[in-house]
PDB file of C-alpha atoms and ligand atoms in Angstrom:
ATOM      1  CA  UNK M   1       0.000   0.000   0.000  1.00 85.00           C
ATOM      2  CA  UNK M   2       1.292   3.431  -0.860  1.00 94.00           C
ATOM      3  CA  UNK M   3       1.663   6.138   1.772  1.00 97.00           C
ATOM      4  CA  UNK M   4      -0.232   9.352   1.107  1.00 98.00           C
ATOM      5  CA  UNK M   5       0.132  12.792   2.659  1.00 98.00           C
ATOM      6  CA  UNK M   6      -2.595  15.347   1.937  1.00 98.00           C
ATOM      7  CA  UNK M   7      -1.982  19.085   2.233  1.00 98.00           C
ATOM      8  CA  UNK M   8      -4.878  21.472   1.738  1.00 98.00           C
ATOM      9  CA  UNK M   9      -5.272  25.156   2.319  1.00 97.00           C
ATOM     10  CA  UNK M  10      -5.996  28.519   0.711  1.00 95.00           C
ATOM     11  CA  UNK M  11      -3.950  30.207  -2.032  1.00 88.00           C
ATOM     12  CA  UNK M  12      -0.573  31.488  -0.870  1.00 88.00           C
ATOM     13  CA  UNK M  13      -0.320  29.522   2.389  1.00 93.00           C
ATOM     14  CA  UNK M  14       2.935  27.941   1.161  1.00 92.00           C
ATOM     15  CA  UNK M  15       1.468  24.537   0.287  1.00 95.00           C
ATOM     16  CA  UNK M  16       3.541  23.872  -2.817  1.00 94.00           C
ATOM     17  CA  UNK M  17       6.872  24.988  -1.337  1.00 94.00           C
ATOM     18  CA  UNK M  18       6.278  22.898   1.759  1.00 97.00           C
ATOM     19  CA  UNK M  19       4.847  19.877  -0.056  1.00 97.00           C
ATOM     20  CA  UNK M  20       7.811  19.880  -2.442  1.00 96.00           C
ATOM     21  CA  UNK M  21      10.366  19.962   0.403  1.00 97.00           C
ATOM     22  CA  UNK M  22       8.528  17.298   2.294  1.00 97.00           C
ATOM     23  CA  UNK M  23       8.403  15.034  -0.753  1.00 97.00           C
ATOM     24  CA  UNK M  24      12.142  15.542  -1.216  1.00 96.00           C
ATOM     25  CA  UNK M  25      12.922  14.652   2.413  1.00 96.00           C
ATOM     26  CA  UNK M  26      10.743  11.552   2.291  1.00 97.00           C
ATOM     27  CA  UNK M  27      11.595  10.551  -1.303  1.00 96.00           C
ATOM     28  CA  UNK M  28       7.896  10.623  -2.166  1.00 97.00           C
ATOM     29  CA  UNK M  29       6.377  12.005  -5.354  1.00 97.00           C
ATOM     30  CA  UNK M  30       5.059  15.567  -5.119  1.00 97.00           C
ATOM     31  CA  UNK M  31       1.723  16.117  -6.846  1.00 98.00           C
ATOM     32  CA  UNK M  32       0.530  19.656  -7.436  1.00 97.00           C
ATOM     33  CA  UNK M  33      -3.185  19.336  -8.199  1.00 98.00           C
ATOM     34  CA  UNK M  34      -3.661  23.101  -8.657  1.00 97.00           C
ATOM     35  CA  UNK M  35      -1.466  22.848 -11.757  1.00 97.00           C
ATOM     36  CA  UNK M  36      -3.973  20.378 -13.242  1.00 98.00           C
ATOM     37  CA  UNK M  37      -6.893  22.796 -12.688  1.00 98.00           C
ATOM     38  CA  UNK M  38      -4.718  25.533 -14.177  1.00 98.00           C
ATOM     39  CA  UNK M  39      -4.016  23.419 -17.283  1.00 98.00           C
ATOM     40  CA  UNK M  40      -7.763  22.837 -17.718  1.00 98.00           C
ATOM     41  CA  UNK M  41      -8.300  26.593 -17.348  1.00 98.00           C
ATOM     42  CA  UNK M  42      -5.661  27.253 -20.000  1.00 98.00           C
ATOM     43  CA  UNK M  43      -7.531  24.968 -22.390  1.00 98.00           C
ATOM     44  CA  UNK M  44     -10.811  26.806 -21.763  1.00 98.00           C
ATOM     45  CA  UNK M  45      -9.135  30.196 -22.266  1.00 98.00           C
ATOM     46  CA  UNK M  46      -7.343  29.121 -25.435  1.00 98.00           C
ATOM     47  CA  UNK M  47     -10.574  27.714 -26.838  1.00 98.00           C
ATOM     48  CA  UNK M  48     -12.590  30.728 -25.714  1.00 97.00           C
ATOM     49  CA  UNK M  49     -15.000  28.604 -23.719  1.00 97.00           C
ATOM     50  CA  UNK M  50     -17.292  30.806 -21.653  1.00 97.00           C
ATOM     51  CA  UNK M  51     -16.557  30.118 -17.971  1.00 96.00           C
ATOM     52  CA  UNK M  52     -20.211  30.744 -17.102  1.00 96.00           C
ATOM     53  CA  UNK M  53     -21.486  28.051 -19.461  1.00 97.00           C
ATOM     54  CA  UNK M  54     -21.412  24.818 -17.456  1.00 97.00           C
ATOM     55  CA  UNK M  55     -22.870  22.717 -20.241  1.00 97.00           C
ATOM     56  CA  UNK M  56     -20.192  23.800 -22.700  1.00 98.00           C
ATOM     57  CA  UNK M  57     -17.429  23.392 -20.122  1.00 98.00           C
ATOM     58  CA  UNK M  58     -18.668  19.875 -19.337  1.00 97.00           C
ATOM     59  CA  UNK M  59     -18.748  18.960 -23.034  1.00 97.00           C
ATOM     60  CA  UNK M  60     -15.286  20.404 -23.630  1.00 97.00           C
ATOM     61  CA  UNK M  61     -13.890  18.313 -20.754  1.00 97.00           C
ATOM     62  CA  UNK M  62     -14.149  15.297 -23.055  1.00 96.00           C
ATOM     63  CA  UNK M  63     -11.629  16.908 -25.403  1.00 97.00           C
ATOM     64  CA  UNK M  64      -9.079  17.517 -22.684  1.00 97.00           C
ATOM     65  CA  UNK M  65      -6.438  15.012 -21.722  1.00 97.00           C
ATOM     66  CA  UNK M  66      -4.210  15.890 -18.800  1.00 97.00           C
ATOM     67  CA  UNK M  67      -1.273  13.825 -17.613  1.00 96.00           C
ATOM     68  CA  UNK M  68       1.828  14.597 -15.607  1.00 96.00           C
ATOM     69  CA  UNK M  69       5.476  13.689 -15.921  1.00 96.00           C
ATOM     70  CA  UNK M  70       8.659  14.684 -14.100  1.00 94.00           C
ATOM     71  CA  UNK M  71      11.714  16.549 -15.375  1.00 94.00           C
ATOM     72  CA  UNK M  72      14.600  16.995 -12.939  1.00 90.00           C
ATOM     73  CA  UNK M  73      12.168  16.220 -10.131  1.00 87.00           C
ATOM     74  CA  UNK M  74       9.754  18.996 -11.231  1.00 92.00           C
ATOM     75  CA  UNK M  75       6.170  18.093 -12.080  1.00 95.00           C
ATOM     76  CA  UNK M  76       5.268  18.867 -15.689  1.00 97.00           C
ATOM     77  CA  UNK M  77       1.644  19.117 -16.775  1.00 98.00           C
ATOM     78  CA  UNK M  78       0.896  17.773 -20.220  1.00 98.00           C
ATOM     79  CA  UNK M  79      -2.261  19.137 -21.843  1.00 98.00           C
ATOM     80  CA  UNK M  80      -3.308  17.173 -24.940  1.00 98.00           C
ATOM     81  CA  UNK M  81       0.291  16.104 -25.507  1.00 98.00           C
ATOM     82  CA  UNK M  82       1.870  19.535 -24.926  1.00 98.00           C
ATOM     83  CA  UNK M  83       3.895  20.528 -21.855  1.00 98.00           C
ATOM     84  CA  UNK M  84       2.140  23.670 -20.545  1.00 98.00           C
ATOM     85  CA  UNK M  85       4.165  24.294 -17.374  1.00 97.00           C
ATOM     86  CA  UNK M  86       5.472  27.601 -18.695  1.00 96.00           C
ATOM     87  CA  UNK M  87       1.979  28.916 -19.375  1.00 97.00           C
ATOM     88  CA  UNK M  88      -0.084  28.241 -16.260  1.00 97.00           C
ATOM     89  CA  UNK M  89       1.354  30.463 -13.525  1.00 91.00           C
ATOM     90  CA  UNK M  90      -0.321  33.779 -14.388  1.00 88.00           C
ATOM     91  CA  UNK M  91      -2.985  35.458 -12.251  1.00 84.00           C
ATOM     92  CA  UNK M  92      -5.372  35.185 -15.229  1.00 92.00           C
ATOM     93  CA  UNK M  93      -5.037  31.398 -15.297  1.00 95.00           C
ATOM     94  CA  UNK M  94      -5.303  31.202 -11.481  1.00 91.00           C
ATOM     95  CA  UNK M  95      -8.544  33.130 -11.626  1.00 91.00           C
ATOM     96  CA  UNK M  96      -9.945  31.020 -14.493  1.00 96.00           C
ATOM     97  CA  UNK M  97      -8.923  27.837 -12.616  1.00 96.00           C
ATOM     98  CA  UNK M  98     -10.808  29.002  -9.548  1.00 92.00           C
ATOM     99  CA  UNK M  99     -13.916  29.827 -11.590  1.00 94.00           C
ATOM    100  CA  UNK M 100     -13.976  26.609 -13.655  1.00 97.00           C
ATOM    101  CA  UNK M 101     -12.994  24.241 -10.824  1.00 96.00           C
ATOM    102  CA  UNK M 102     -16.502  24.695  -9.404  1.00 95.00           C
ATOM    103  CA  UNK M 103     -17.932  22.370 -12.073  1.00 97.00           C
ATOM    104  CA  UNK M 104     -18.314  18.694 -11.247  1.00 96.00           C
ATOM    105  CA  UNK M 105     -17.265  17.570 -14.764  1.00 97.00           C
ATOM    106  CA  UNK M 106     -13.921  19.316 -14.313  1.00 97.00           C
ATOM    107  CA  UNK M 107     -13.415  17.952 -10.808  1.00 97.00           C
ATOM    108  CA  UNK M 108     -14.412  14.350 -11.587  1.00 97.00           C
ATOM    109  CA  UNK M 109     -11.912  14.154 -14.399  1.00 96.00           C
ATOM    110  CA  UNK M 110      -8.994  15.454 -12.344  1.00 98.00           C
ATOM    111  CA  UNK M 111      -9.863  13.622  -9.111  1.00 98.00           C
ATOM    112  CA  UNK M 112      -9.725  10.307 -11.004  1.00 97.00           C
ATOM    113  CA  UNK M 113      -6.221  11.072 -12.241  1.00 97.00           C
ATOM    114  CA  UNK M 114      -5.117  12.182  -8.768  1.00 98.00           C
ATOM    115  CA  UNK M 115      -6.445   9.010  -7.117  1.00 98.00           C
ATOM    116  CA  UNK M 116      -4.728   6.803  -9.685  1.00 97.00           C
ATOM    117  CA  UNK M 117      -1.403   8.515  -9.039  1.00 97.00           C
ATOM    118  CA  UNK M 118      -1.727   8.216  -5.257  1.00 98.00           C
ATOM    119  CA  UNK M 119      -2.628   4.563  -5.567  1.00 97.00           C
ATOM    120  CA  UNK M 120       0.571   3.785  -7.448  1.00 96.00           C
ATOM    121  CA  UNK M 121       3.130   5.774  -5.437  1.00 96.00           C
ATOM    122  CA  UNK M 122       3.895   7.308  -2.064  1.00 97.00           C
ATOM    123  CA  UNK M 123       2.802  10.900  -2.580  1.00 98.00           C
ATOM    124  CA  UNK M 124       2.627  14.304  -1.002  1.00 98.00           C
ATOM    125  CA  UNK M 125      -0.371  15.856  -2.735  1.00 98.00           C
ATOM    126  CA  UNK M 126      -1.469  19.449  -2.322  1.00 97.00           C
ATOM    127  CA  UNK M 127      -4.734  21.153  -3.254  1.00 97.00           C
ATOM    128  CA  UNK M 128      -8.058  22.205  -1.798  1.00 95.00           C
ATOM    129  CA  UNK M 129      -9.987  18.945  -1.432  1.00 97.00           C
ATOM    130  CA  UNK M 130      -7.295  16.318  -0.991  1.00 98.00           C
ATOM    131  CA  UNK M 131      -8.011  15.387   2.631  1.00 98.00           C
ATOM    132  CA  UNK M 132     -11.777  15.771   2.294  1.00 97.00           C
ATOM    133  CA  UNK M 133     -12.422  14.196  -1.093  1.00 97.00           C
ATOM    134  CA  UNK M 134      -9.496  12.930  -3.185  1.00 98.00           C
ATOM    135  CA  UNK M 135      -7.670  10.941  -0.480  1.00 98.00           C
ATOM    136  CA  UNK M 136     -10.069  10.577   2.465  1.00 98.00           C
ATOM    137  CA  UNK M 137      -7.861   7.772   3.837  1.00 98.00           C
ATOM    138  CA  UNK M 138      -4.576   9.676   3.592  1.00 98.00           C
ATOM    139  CA  UNK M 139      -2.064   8.692   6.285  1.00 98.00           C
ATOM    140  CA  UNK M 140      -1.422  12.306   7.302  1.00 98.00           C
ATOM    141  CA  UNK M 141      -3.652  15.297   6.567  1.00 98.00           C
ATOM    142  CA  UNK M 142      -2.555  18.887   6.985  1.00 98.00           C
ATOM    143  CA  UNK M 143      -4.626  22.030   6.658  1.00 98.00           C
ATOM    144  CA  UNK M 144      -2.064  24.746   6.026  1.00 98.00           C
ATOM    145  CA  UNK M 145      -3.159  28.340   6.317  1.00 97.00           C
ATOM    146  CA  UNK M 146      -1.852  31.859   7.015  1.00 97.00           C
ATOM    147  CA  UNK M 147      -3.481  35.265   7.397  1.00 96.00           C
ATOM    148  CA  UNK M 148      -4.697  36.988   4.218  1.00 96.00           C
ATOM    149  CA  UNK M 149      -2.242  39.873   4.712  1.00 96.00           C
ATOM    150  CA  UNK M 150       0.645  37.497   5.196  1.00 96.00           C
ATOM    151  CA  UNK M 151      -0.239  35.472   2.101  1.00 95.00           C
ATOM    152  CA  UNK M 152      -0.622  38.659   0.042  1.00 96.00           C
ATOM    153  CA  UNK M 153       2.779  39.942   1.194  1.00 95.00           C
ATOM    154  CA  UNK M 154       4.451  36.657   0.221  1.00 92.00           C
ATOM    155  CA  UNK M 155       2.851  36.773  -3.229  1.00 89.00           C
ATOM    156  CA  UNK M 156       3.837  40.444  -3.600  1.00 93.00           C
ATOM    157  CA  UNK M 157       7.475  39.650  -2.724  1.00 94.00           C
ATOM    158  CA  UNK M 158       7.480  36.728  -5.170  1.00 87.00           C
ATOM    159  CA  UNK M 159       6.183  38.870  -8.047  1.00 88.00           C
ATOM    160  CA  UNK M 160       8.430  41.867  -7.366  1.00 94.00           C
ATOM    161  CA  UNK M 161      11.439  39.528  -7.129  1.00 94.00           C
ATOM    162  CA  UNK M 162      10.555  38.416 -10.666  1.00 88.00           C
ATOM    163  CA  UNK M 163      10.576  42.084 -11.721  1.00 93.00           C
ATOM    164  CA  UNK M 164       6.789  42.368 -12.075  1.00 88.00           C
ATOM    165  CA  UNK M 165       5.075  45.521 -10.878  1.00 91.00           C
ATOM    166  CA  UNK M 166       2.052  44.943  -8.702  1.00 91.00           C
ATOM    167  CA  UNK M 167       0.084  46.454  -5.859  1.00 95.00           C
ATOM    168  CA  UNK M 168      -0.202  44.818  -2.478  1.00 96.00           C
ATOM    169  CA  UNK M 169      -3.821  45.901  -1.978  1.00 96.00           C
ATOM    170  CA  UNK M 170      -4.871  44.405  -5.348  1.00 94.00           C
ATOM    171  CA  UNK M 171      -3.181  41.098  -4.509  1.00 93.00           C
ATOM    172  CA  UNK M 172      -4.802  41.060  -1.079  1.00 95.00           C
ATOM    173  CA  UNK M 173      -8.256  41.638  -2.586  1.00 95.00           C
ATOM    174  CA  UNK M 174      -7.634  38.924  -5.170  1.00 91.00           C
ATOM    175  CA  UNK M 175      -6.594  36.401  -2.509  1.00 93.00           C
ATOM    176  CA  UNK M 176      -9.668  37.190  -0.402  1.00 94.00           C
ATOM    177  CA  UNK M 177     -11.876  36.733  -3.473  1.00 92.00           C
ATOM    178  CA  UNK M 178     -10.248  33.412  -4.371  1.00 89.00           C
ATOM    179  CA  UNK M 179     -10.642  32.178  -0.759  1.00 93.00           C
ATOM    180  CA  UNK M 180     -14.321  33.051  -0.889  1.00 94.00           C
ATOM    181  CA  UNK M 181     -14.810  31.305  -4.242  1.00 90.00           C
ATOM    182  CA  UNK M 182     -12.955  28.155  -3.137  1.00 91.00           C
ATOM    183  CA  UNK M 183     -14.640  27.955   0.278  1.00 95.00           C
ATOM    184  CA  UNK M 184     -18.221  28.558  -0.800  1.00 95.00           C
ATOM    185  CA  UNK M 185     -18.534  26.478  -3.970  1.00 92.00           C
ATOM    186  CA  UNK M 186     -21.014  23.615  -4.057  1.00 93.00           C
ATOM    187  CA  UNK M 187     -18.668  20.787  -5.065  1.00 92.00           C
ATOM    188  CA  UNK M 188     -15.733  19.958  -2.765  1.00 93.00           C
ATOM    189  CA  UNK M 189     -15.329  23.368  -1.149  1.00 94.00           C
ATOM    190  CA  UNK M 190     -12.057  24.150   0.580  1.00 95.00           C
ATOM    191  CA  UNK M 191     -12.382  23.190   4.236  1.00 96.00           C
ATOM    192  CA  UNK M 192     -10.357  21.474   6.892  1.00 97.00           C
ATOM    193  CA  UNK M 193     -11.008  17.713   7.056  1.00 97.00           C
ATOM    194  CA  UNK M 194     -12.114  16.594  10.514  1.00 97.00           C
ATOM    195  CA  UNK M 195      -8.971  14.528  10.946  1.00 97.00           C
ATOM    196  CA  UNK M 196      -6.579  17.128   9.490  1.00 98.00           C
ATOM    197  CA  UNK M 197      -3.982  18.917  11.597  1.00 98.00           C
ATOM    198  CA  UNK M 198      -4.253  22.707  11.376  1.00 98.00           C
ATOM    199  CA  UNK M 199      -0.968  24.548  10.814  1.00 97.00           C
ATOM    200  CA  UNK M 200      -0.814  28.338  10.574  1.00 96.00           C
ATOM    201  CA  UNK M 201       2.355  29.320   8.737  1.00 95.00           C
ATOM    202  CA  UNK M 202       2.016  33.103   9.366  1.00 95.00           C
ATOM    203  CA  UNK M 203       4.785  33.146  11.969  1.00 94.00           C
ATOM    204  CA  UNK M 204       6.690  30.006  10.999  1.00 95.00           C
ATOM    205  CA  UNK M 205       9.560  29.524   8.565  1.00 94.00           C
ATOM    206  CA  UNK M 206       9.249  26.998   5.764  1.00 94.00           C
ATOM    207  CA  UNK M 207      11.674  24.691   7.522  1.00 95.00           C
ATOM    208  CA  UNK M 208       9.700  24.890  10.788  1.00 97.00           C
ATOM    209  CA  UNK M 209       6.507  23.867   8.997  1.00 97.00           C
ATOM    210  CA  UNK M 210       8.296  21.026   7.187  1.00 97.00           C
ATOM    211  CA  UNK M 211       9.722  19.745  10.466  1.00 97.00           C
ATOM    212  CA  UNK M 212       6.335  19.782  12.174  1.00 97.00           C
ATOM    213  CA  UNK M 213       4.844  17.758   9.351  1.00 98.00           C
ATOM    214  CA  UNK M 214       7.783  15.322   9.319  1.00 98.00           C
ATOM    215  CA  UNK M 215       7.198  14.727  13.030  1.00 97.00           C
ATOM    216  CA  UNK M 216       3.542  13.932  12.306  1.00 97.00           C
ATOM    217  CA  UNK M 217       4.549  11.529   9.532  1.00 96.00           C
ATOM    218  CA  UNK M 218       6.907   9.710  11.904  1.00 95.00           C
ATOM    219  CA  UNK M 219       4.143   9.385  14.499  1.00 94.00           C
ATOM    220  CA  UNK M 220       1.612   8.049  12.000  1.00 90.00           C
TER     221      UNK M 220
HETATM  222  O1  LIG T 301      -3.220  25.912  -5.968  1.00 88.07           O
HETATM  223  P1  LIG T 301      -3.459  26.788  -7.151  1.00 88.07           P
HETATM  224  O2  LIG T 301      -3.518  28.254  -6.849  1.00 88.07           O
HETATM  225  O3  LIG T 301      -2.516  26.491  -8.287  1.00 88.07           O
HETATM  226  O4  LIG T 301      -4.916  26.361  -7.669  1.00 88.07           O
HETATM  227  C1  LIG T 301      -5.616  27.106  -8.631  1.00 88.07           C
HETATM  228  C2  LIG T 301      -7.113  26.928  -8.396  1.00 88.07           C
HETATM  229  O5  LIG T 301      -7.481  25.587  -8.710  1.00 88.07           O
HETATM  230  C3  LIG T 301      -7.589  27.144  -6.963  1.00 88.07           C
HETATM  231  O6  LIG T 301      -7.940  28.484  -6.673  1.00 88.07           O
HETATM  232  C4  LIG T 301      -8.811  26.248  -6.863  1.00 88.07           C
HETATM  233  O7  LIG T 301      -9.974  26.912  -7.292  1.00 88.07           O
HETATM  234  C5  LIG T 301      -8.525  25.141  -7.857  1.00 88.07           C
HETATM  235  N1  LIG T 301      -8.147  23.906  -7.186  1.00 88.07           N
HETATM  236  C6  LIG T 301      -9.152  23.074  -6.741  1.00 88.07           C
HETATM  237  N2  LIG T 301      -8.855  21.879  -6.161  1.00 88.07           N
HETATM  238  C7  LIG T 301      -7.582  21.498  -6.015  1.00 88.07           C
HETATM  239  C8  LIG T 301      -6.518  22.339  -6.423  1.00 88.07           C
HETATM  240  C9  LIG T 301      -6.841  23.553  -7.003  1.00 88.07           C
HETATM  241  O8  LIG T 301     -10.326  23.412  -6.867  1.00 88.07           O
HETATM  242  N3  LIG T 301      -7.325  20.298  -5.481  1.00 88.07           N
END
């Protein structure tokens, strides 16, 4: 049986950085499920599919094939045979992913892929519904969060380090909006699983969070 670690939480809580480090330390496979929703969103944007039109989105899902592979330990998302990793990190795609991930046709397709992957390998998987829906029997479940202002500041620092100009207040508003969308949707809303451990990373370093989770893995 494979060992599965589920990490859920809102945008900007540090899930991917922490999940990646954890996977490295444990020699597990890191699976970034947000990247899969982003790849779907890219498809809808490129094909000008109206995000409000559930019927059309559901039909289009049949034309989308998403798989993942690894290059130098980094997850690559393959959309209909093309590696789209370089195209899915923008705010526009993040927003479209949040809007289109509310539809059950989109979720069903990606959850199946995620469950297959976790069945085959020991994984650290991050997302919004991993502990509650994708891997309800995960060995360790973490709900990783941080204050909105703290998450916005981290995102701001990340973007300015890349040379992008942005405004802290706009990022903060965007994060709050995305939280609301992810937490209030009908299908698999973001919430802490009953058996998940809550970790607030606002005043912790990345390494401190990783060590706390490693301790939980050892205990499990
Ligand atoms: O984590 P990331 O910001 O890349 O995710 C983009 C969007 O994809 C999220 O805002 C959320 O709406 C959606 N998502 C989801 N379920 C997941 C992972 C991501 O609904 N397991």
